[in-house]
């Protein structure tokens, strides 16, 4: 019991981003840093009163500290995390482990098997044509046709990929990893207010490429290039691009690109890269358009009138939670625990028929 508590206590502290002294300060020195260190080493377990203080300070339920967690993430790759400190990365990793653990526990209660099959495992990636074929294969196997992808987050979850959304400060857009010993793929997306849905969609598919494409023989730069290509190919298929825009273009209007963005959920920048890759526009015209985007400030924030307003969220966890509750597979208290809420808070947000 001491070992479980010490591990969970350290995990909760890491999620909060607090040092031992920072936690002592947040507790208004009701307990010293040295005493907290003994908790973390597993030498001592706090009494019920102190457990309540720790729960409030670390934003977890008291039972959090005594629930074993069997989720170990394999090698983790962050997308656009140059500005992230090691502390920030630790926070994200610990939050991911906790979210995934509760998700898997709920699925186990209901009896859902964790089965994932990579439809691209036999395709070795060496060129953009291989990546194009991989995107076509995914759309074919998943029966997506060539229509715009409406909700990519839910799409991935429907195909046994765990998608965790964290509202973090700027610093990263996404990450992906495999759960060790379970062969379950996980994608984490930053859903902070500064991340617009078209960027979230691109990031989700970029991370999907890292998970699925056979690229272990390639260097990191080439991997990133091919993952970006895959995301563009998934969002705007080759055949559709030529139907929407024609096989060759020497001139484009921002209005035209904006309408396509709104329909297909692909940013104007990503769309321009896609048109260049497909040779619908020349490299020189692409450079000209990108220079114009930079001059107008659109590389940071694209014109608001062309903002993509689709749905990019999955309610699968909540749906499974209420299913388990309705079928008496879990108690109201357990549902609150899986939601990391206090029972009173969970009751207030639940409408039971």
GROMACS .gro file of C-alpha atoms in nm:
model
  353
    1UNK     CA    1   0.000   0.000   0.000
    2UNK     CA    2   0.284   0.240   0.083
    3UNK     CA    3   0.443   0.177  -0.256
    4UNK     CA    4   0.117   0.244  -0.445
    5UNK     CA    5   0.057   0.564  -0.247
    6UNK     CA    6   0.411   0.695  -0.305
    7UNK     CA    7   0.390   0.634  -0.681
    8UNK     CA    8   0.047   0.794  -0.711
    9UNK     CA    9   0.144   1.086  -0.490
   10UNK     CA   10   0.448   1.157  -0.708
   11UNK     CA   11   0.236   1.127  -1.024
   12UNK     CA   12  -0.023   1.374  -0.890
   13UNK     CA   13   0.250   1.617  -0.788
   14UNK     CA   14   0.409   1.593  -1.133
   15UNK     CA   15   0.072   1.654  -1.301
   16UNK     CA   16   0.031   1.969  -1.095
   17UNK     CA   17   0.379   2.093  -1.185
   18UNK     CA   18   0.458   2.154  -0.818
   19UNK     CA   19   0.785   2.083  -0.643
   20UNK     CA   20   0.770   1.942  -0.291
   21UNK     CA   21   0.833   2.291  -0.154
   22UNK     CA   22   0.574   2.436  -0.392
   23UNK     CA   23   0.318   2.187  -0.262
   24UNK     CA   24   0.407   2.270   0.098
   25UNK     CA   25   0.356   2.639   0.018
   26UNK     CA   26   0.021   2.568  -0.149
   27UNK     CA   27  -0.084   2.381   0.165
   28UNK     CA   28   0.001   2.694   0.368
   29UNK     CA   29   0.275   2.496   0.542
   30UNK     CA   30   0.027   2.264   0.715
   31UNK     CA   31   0.301   2.011   0.646
   32UNK     CA   32   0.672   2.052   0.578
   33UNK     CA   33   0.863   1.972   0.262
   34UNK     CA   34   1.051   1.703   0.456
   35UNK     CA   35   0.727   1.531   0.560
   36UNK     CA   36   0.600   1.541   0.200
   37UNK     CA   37   0.929   1.383   0.092
   38UNK     CA   38   0.857   1.093   0.330
   39UNK     CA   39   0.518   1.046   0.160
   40UNK     CA   40   0.686   1.037  -0.179
   41UNK     CA   41   0.944   0.782  -0.061
   42UNK     CA   42   0.667   0.561   0.077
   43UNK     CA   43   0.791   0.583   0.436
   44UNK     CA   44   0.460   0.725   0.563
   45UNK     CA   45   0.096   0.736   0.451
   46UNK     CA   46  -0.098   1.050   0.553
   47UNK     CA   47  -0.403   1.037   0.776
   48UNK     CA   48  -0.750   1.108   0.636
   49UNK     CA   49  -0.737   1.480   0.718
   50UNK     CA   50  -0.406   1.534   0.540
   51UNK     CA   51  -0.526   1.316   0.252
   52UNK     CA   52  -0.814   1.560   0.203
   53UNK     CA   53  -0.576   1.857   0.198
   54UNK     CA   54  -0.351   1.683  -0.057
   55UNK     CA   55  -0.649   1.594  -0.277
   56UNK     CA   56  -0.768   1.954  -0.289
   57UNK     CA   57  -0.419   2.093  -0.351
   58UNK     CA   58  -0.344   1.846  -0.631
   59UNK     CA   59  -0.698   1.846  -0.782
   60UNK     CA   60  -0.753   1.471  -0.750
   61UNK     CA   61  -0.992   1.254  -0.551
   62UNK     CA   62  -0.866   1.088  -0.230
   63UNK     CA   63  -0.906   0.742  -0.385
   64UNK     CA   64  -0.669   0.849  -0.664
   65UNK     CA   65  -0.375   0.782  -0.432
   66UNK     CA   66  -0.464   0.416  -0.381
   67UNK     CA   67  -0.559   0.314  -0.735
   68UNK     CA   68  -0.292   0.121  -0.919
   69UNK     CA   69  -0.211   0.238  -1.270
   70UNK     CA   70  -0.095  -0.009  -1.533
   71UNK     CA   71  -0.012   0.228  -1.817
   72UNK     CA   72   0.344   0.274  -1.930
   73UNK     CA   73   0.401   0.475  -2.245
   74UNK     CA   74   0.667   0.376  -2.495
   75UNK     CA   75   0.891   0.625  -2.673
   76UNK     CA   76   0.718   0.963  -2.688
   77UNK     CA   77   0.757   1.219  -2.965
   78UNK     CA   78   0.622   1.571  -2.913
   79UNK     CA   79   0.516   1.781  -3.211
   80UNK     CA   80   0.650   2.139  -3.212
   81UNK     CA   81   0.777   2.125  -2.854
   82UNK     CA   82   1.094   2.330  -2.891
   83UNK     CA   83   0.982   2.570  -2.617
   84UNK     CA   84   0.870   2.302  -2.372
   85UNK     CA   85   1.071   2.249  -2.057
   86UNK     CA   86   1.131   1.903  -1.916
   87UNK     CA   87   0.889   1.995  -1.637
   88UNK     CA   88   0.613   2.076  -1.889
   89UNK     CA   89   0.677   1.750  -2.072
   90UNK     CA   90   0.650   1.557  -1.746
   91UNK     CA   91   0.315   1.722  -1.672
   92UNK     CA   92   0.179   1.622  -2.013
   93UNK     CA   93   0.307   1.265  -1.985
   94UNK     CA   94   0.160   1.214  -1.637
   95UNK     CA   95  -0.176   1.361  -1.737
   96UNK     CA   96  -0.178   1.134  -2.042
   97UNK     CA   97  -0.106   0.823  -1.833
   98UNK     CA   98  -0.386   0.912  -1.594
   99UNK     CA   99  -0.642   0.984  -1.867
  100UNK     CA  100  -0.557   0.664  -2.056
  101UNK     CA  101  -0.566   0.453  -1.738
  102UNK     CA  102  -0.919   0.567  -1.652
  103UNK     CA  103  -1.028   0.516  -2.014
  104UNK     CA  104  -0.894   0.159  -2.028
  105UNK     CA  105  -1.042   0.075  -1.688
  106UNK     CA  106  -1.386   0.186  -1.809
  107UNK     CA  107  -1.355  -0.022  -2.127
  108UNK     CA  108  -1.249  -0.324  -1.921
  109UNK     CA  109  -1.555  -0.286  -1.696
  110UNK     CA  110  -1.785  -0.282  -1.998
  111UNK     CA  111  -1.597  -0.567  -2.165
  112UNK     CA  112  -1.455  -0.384  -2.467
  113UNK     CA  113  -1.143  -0.547  -2.608
  114UNK     CA  114  -0.840  -0.340  -2.695
  115UNK     CA  115  -0.778  -0.450  -3.053
  116UNK     CA  116  -0.585  -0.241  -3.302
  117UNK     CA  117  -0.466  -0.353  -3.643
  118UNK     CA  118  -0.237  -0.131  -3.848
  119UNK     CA  119  -0.357  -0.148  -4.210
  120UNK     CA  120  -0.028   0.011  -4.327
  121UNK     CA  121   0.220  -0.224  -4.161
  122UNK     CA  122   0.319  -0.388  -4.493
  123UNK     CA  123   0.382  -0.058  -4.675
  124UNK     CA  124   0.745   0.052  -4.646
  125UNK     CA  125   0.769   0.429  -4.691
  126UNK     CA  126   1.047   0.560  -4.913
  127UNK     CA  127   0.879   0.834  -5.118
  128UNK     CA  128   0.582   1.067  -5.127
  129UNK     CA  129   0.411   0.828  -5.368
  130UNK     CA  130   0.430   0.563  -5.096
  131UNK     CA  131   0.272   0.808  -4.851
  132UNK     CA  132   0.000   0.891  -5.105
  133UNK     CA  133  -0.075   0.519  -5.136
  134UNK     CA  134  -0.084   0.487  -4.757
  135UNK     CA  135  -0.344   0.766  -4.728
  136UNK     CA  136  -0.557   0.603  -5.001
  137UNK     CA  137  -0.529   0.267  -4.821
  138UNK     CA  138  -0.648   0.415  -4.491
  139UNK     CA  139  -0.946   0.581  -4.657
  140UNK     CA  140  -1.027   0.253  -4.833
  141UNK     CA  141  -0.988   0.021  -4.532
  142UNK     CA  142  -1.177   0.259  -4.304
  143UNK     CA  143  -1.444   0.309  -4.574
  144UNK     CA  144  -1.409   0.687  -4.580
  145UNK     CA  145  -1.444   0.741  -4.955
  146UNK     CA  146  -1.319   1.079  -5.071
  147UNK     CA  147  -1.562   1.295  -4.872
  148UNK     CA  148  -1.436   1.562  -4.631
  149UNK     CA  149  -1.347   1.412  -4.292
  150UNK     CA  150  -1.600   1.553  -4.049
  151UNK     CA  151  -1.464   1.469  -3.702
  152UNK     CA  152  -1.112   1.329  -3.707
  153UNK     CA  153  -1.085   1.290  -3.329
  154UNK     CA  154  -1.394   1.070  -3.321
  155UNK     CA  155  -1.284   0.889  -3.637
  156UNK     CA  156  -0.957   0.784  -3.473
  157UNK     CA  157  -1.134   0.671  -3.156
  158UNK     CA  158  -1.378   0.465  -3.363
  159UNK     CA  159  -1.073   0.279  -3.498
  160UNK     CA  160  -0.929   0.192  -3.154
  161UNK     CA  161  -0.684   0.480  -3.124
  162UNK     CA  162  -0.701   0.655  -2.790
  163UNK     CA  163  -0.716   1.033  -2.834
  164UNK     CA  164  -0.648   1.242  -2.524
  165UNK     CA  165  -0.713   1.615  -2.531
  166UNK     CA  166  -0.529   1.836  -2.284
  167UNK     CA  167  -0.579   2.208  -2.242
  168UNK     CA  168  -0.218   2.315  -2.203
  169UNK     CA  169  -0.031   2.639  -2.242
  170UNK     CA  170   0.146   2.697  -2.570
  171UNK     CA  171   0.447   2.477  -2.620
  172UNK     CA  172   0.333   2.170  -2.806
  173UNK     CA  173   0.060   2.072  -3.048
  174UNK     CA  174   0.054   1.696  -3.010
  175UNK     CA  175   0.233   1.375  -2.928
  176UNK     CA  176   0.195   1.007  -2.994
  177UNK     CA  177   0.306   0.686  -2.827
  178UNK     CA  178   0.218   0.321  -2.782
  179UNK     CA  179   0.109   0.176  -2.450
  180UNK     CA  180   0.371  -0.081  -2.358
  181UNK     CA  181   0.259  -0.446  -2.343
  182UNK     CA  182  -0.089  -0.359  -2.473
  183UNK     CA  183  -0.015  -0.244  -2.832
  184UNK     CA  184  -0.264   0.041  -2.799
  185UNK     CA  185  -0.185   0.362  -2.991
  186UNK     CA  186  -0.233   0.695  -2.814
  187UNK     CA  187  -0.248   1.045  -2.962
  188UNK     CA  188  -0.248   1.352  -2.739
  189UNK     CA  189  -0.369   1.686  -2.874
  190UNK     CA  190  -0.334   2.028  -2.719
  191UNK     CA  191  -0.683   2.175  -2.721
  192UNK     CA  192  -0.582   2.511  -2.575
  193UNK     CA  193  -0.770   2.817  -2.690
  194UNK     CA  194  -0.490   2.920  -2.927
  195UNK     CA  195  -0.513   2.592  -3.125
  196UNK     CA  196  -0.776   2.621  -3.397
  197UNK     CA  197  -0.959   2.314  -3.522
  198UNK     CA  198  -0.790   2.303  -3.863
  199UNK     CA  199  -0.451   2.284  -3.685
  200UNK     CA  200  -0.583   2.019  -3.447
  201UNK     CA  201  -0.704   1.808  -3.741
  202UNK     CA  202  -0.369   1.833  -3.919
  203UNK     CA  203  -0.180   1.750  -3.600
  204UNK     CA  204  -0.399   1.446  -3.529
  205UNK     CA  205  -0.329   1.306  -3.875
  206UNK     CA  206   0.041   1.395  -3.853
  207UNK     CA  207   0.063   1.195  -3.529
  208UNK     CA  208  -0.137   0.914  -3.687
  209UNK     CA  209   0.129   0.895  -3.958
  210UNK     CA  210   0.401   0.860  -3.695
  211UNK     CA  211   0.208   0.570  -3.544
  212UNK     CA  212   0.124   0.384  -3.864
  213UNK     CA  213   0.385   0.454  -4.131
  214UNK     CA  214   0.677   0.214  -4.161
  215UNK     CA  215   0.959   0.470  -4.149
  216UNK     CA  216   1.209   0.337  -3.895
  217UNK     CA  217   1.485   0.341  -4.159
  218UNK     CA  218   1.445   0.715  -4.229
  219UNK     CA  219   1.600   1.015  -4.055
  220UNK     CA  220   1.387   1.249  -3.842
  221UNK     CA  221   1.366   1.524  -4.102
  222UNK     CA  222   1.233   1.287  -4.367
  223UNK     CA  223   0.985   1.136  -4.119
  224UNK     CA  224   0.844   1.481  -4.043
  225UNK     CA  225   0.818   1.561  -4.413
  226UNK     CA  226   0.630   1.239  -4.486
  227UNK     CA  227   0.398   1.281  -4.184
  228UNK     CA  228   0.303   1.629  -4.303
  229UNK     CA  229   0.245   1.491  -4.652
  230UNK     CA  230   0.023   1.215  -4.511
  231UNK     CA  231  -0.190   1.465  -4.317
  232UNK     CA  232  -0.240   1.676  -4.629
  233UNK     CA  233  -0.326   1.370  -4.839
  234UNK     CA  234  -0.583   1.253  -4.585
  235UNK     CA  235  -0.748   1.594  -4.561
  236UNK     CA  236  -0.751   1.672  -4.934
  237UNK     CA  237  -0.725   1.360  -5.157
  238UNK     CA  238  -0.547   1.382  -5.490
  239UNK     CA  239  -0.854   1.313  -5.706
  240UNK     CA  240  -1.066   1.564  -5.517
  241UNK     CA  241  -0.796   1.832  -5.542
  242UNK     CA  242  -0.799   1.806  -5.920
  243UNK     CA  243  -1.179   1.812  -5.932
  244UNK     CA  244  -1.204   2.116  -5.705
  245UNK     CA  245  -0.917   2.316  -5.855
  246UNK     CA  246  -0.826   2.159  -6.189
  247UNK     CA  247  -0.502   1.982  -6.287
  248UNK     CA  248  -0.297   2.304  -6.327
  249UNK     CA  249  -0.338   2.656  -6.193
  250UNK     CA  250  -0.136   2.969  -6.252
  251UNK     CA  251  -0.351   3.194  -6.033
  252UNK     CA  252  -0.556   3.148  -5.715
  253UNK     CA  253  -0.778   3.377  -5.508
  254UNK     CA  254  -0.769   3.367  -5.128
  255UNK     CA  255  -1.150   3.347  -5.135
  256UNK     CA  256  -1.131   3.022  -5.332
  257UNK     CA  257  -0.882   2.870  -5.089
  258UNK     CA  258  -1.088   2.989  -4.793
  259UNK     CA  259  -1.400   2.813  -4.919
  260UNK     CA  260  -1.205   2.488  -4.961
  261UNK     CA  261  -1.064   2.530  -4.609
  262UNK     CA  262  -1.414   2.560  -4.467
  263UNK     CA  263  -1.534   2.252  -4.655
  264UNK     CA  264  -1.237   2.019  -4.600
  265UNK     CA  265  -1.100   2.148  -4.270
  266UNK     CA  266  -0.749   2.204  -4.401
  267UNK     CA  267  -0.564   2.528  -4.330
  268UNK     CA  268  -0.480   2.754  -4.623
  269UNK     CA  269  -0.109   2.701  -4.558
  270UNK     CA  270  -0.144   2.323  -4.559
  271UNK     CA  271  -0.361   2.350  -4.869
  272UNK     CA  272  -0.091   2.544  -5.054
  273UNK     CA  273   0.168   2.281  -4.963
  274UNK     CA  274  -0.070   2.013  -5.091
  275UNK     CA  275  -0.123   2.193  -5.422
  276UNK     CA  276   0.254   2.231  -5.465
  277UNK     CA  277   0.315   1.864  -5.386
  278UNK     CA  278   0.053   1.761  -5.642
  279UNK     CA  279   0.209   2.002  -5.897
  280UNK     CA  280  -0.120   2.185  -5.938
  281UNK     CA  281   0.077   2.503  -5.873
  282UNK     CA  282   0.445   2.562  -5.944
  283UNK     CA  283   0.711   2.593  -5.677
  284UNK     CA  284   0.773   2.956  -5.772
  285UNK     CA  285   0.403   3.043  -5.742
  286UNK     CA  286   0.386   2.857  -5.411
  287UNK     CA  287   0.678   3.065  -5.279
  288UNK     CA  288   0.507   3.380  -5.399
  289UNK     CA  289   0.184   3.288  -5.220
  290UNK     CA  290   0.363   3.196  -4.899
  291UNK     CA  291   0.550   3.526  -4.903
  292UNK     CA  292   0.214   3.702  -4.938
  293UNK     CA  293   0.073   3.498  -4.648
  294UNK     CA  294   0.366   3.608  -4.432
  295UNK     CA  295   0.332   3.972  -4.534
  296UNK     CA  296  -0.039   3.970  -4.443
  297UNK     CA  297   0.025   3.799  -4.110
  298UNK     CA  298  -0.176   3.496  -4.221
  299UNK     CA  299   0.099   3.245  -4.138
  300UNK     CA  300   0.015   3.300  -3.773
  301UNK     CA  301  -0.359   3.367  -3.795
  302UNK     CA  302  -0.549   3.301  -4.115
  303UNK     CA  303  -0.843   3.527  -4.217
  304UNK     CA  304  -1.120   3.484  -3.960
  305UNK     CA  305  -1.395   3.481  -4.223
  306UNK     CA  306  -1.260   3.148  -4.346
  307UNK     CA  307  -1.230   2.979  -4.009
  308UNK     CA  308  -1.315   2.609  -4.013
  309UNK     CA  309  -1.614   2.547  -3.785
  310UNK     CA  310  -1.652   2.171  -3.781
  311UNK     CA  311  -1.676   1.934  -3.487
  312UNK     CA  312  -1.343   1.809  -3.352
  313UNK     CA  313  -1.424   1.630  -3.031
  314UNK     CA  314  -1.511   1.279  -2.918
  315UNK     CA  315  -1.773   1.206  -2.654
  316UNK     CA  316  -1.692   0.834  -2.652
  317UNK     CA  317  -1.561   0.825  -2.294
  318UNK     CA  318  -1.868   1.004  -2.159
  319UNK     CA  319  -2.099   0.779  -2.361
  320UNK     CA  320  -1.930   0.466  -2.227
  321UNK     CA  321  -1.938   0.605  -1.874
  322UNK     CA  322  -2.314   0.665  -1.877
  323UNK     CA  323  -2.370   0.331  -2.047
  324UNK     CA  324  -2.186   0.154  -1.765
  325UNK     CA  325  -2.381   0.356  -1.509
  326UNK     CA  326  -2.718   0.288  -1.672
  327UNK     CA  327  -2.646  -0.087  -1.692
  328UNK     CA  328  -2.543  -0.096  -1.323
  329UNK     CA  329  -2.189  -0.200  -1.411
  330UNK     CA  330  -2.057   0.083  -1.195
  331UNK     CA  331  -2.191   0.286  -0.904
  332UNK     CA  332  -2.240   0.661  -0.906
  333UNK     CA  333  -1.932   0.687  -0.685
  334UNK     CA  334  -1.722   0.484  -0.931
  335UNK     CA  335  -1.847   0.697  -1.221
  336UNK     CA  336  -1.735   1.006  -1.032
  337UNK     CA  337  -1.397   0.845  -0.965
  338UNK     CA  338  -1.348   0.761  -1.335
  339UNK     CA  339  -1.440   1.123  -1.417
  340UNK     CA  340  -1.199   1.254  -1.152
  341UNK     CA  341  -1.485   1.445  -0.991
  342UNK     CA  342  -1.620   1.462  -0.641
  343UNK     CA  343  -1.946   1.270  -0.609
  344UNK     CA  344  -2.155   1.581  -0.548
  345UNK     CA  345  -2.009   1.750  -0.855
  346UNK     CA  346  -2.074   1.446  -1.072
  347UNK     CA  347  -2.432   1.416  -0.947
  348UNK     CA  348  -2.499   1.780  -1.028
  349UNK     CA  349  -2.386   1.729  -1.389
  350UNK     CA  350  -2.571   1.402  -1.449
  351UNK     CA  351  -2.935   1.372  -1.557
  352UNK     CA  352  -3.061   1.024  -1.472
  353UNK     CA  353  -3.385   0.918  -1.641
   0.00000   0.00000   0.00000
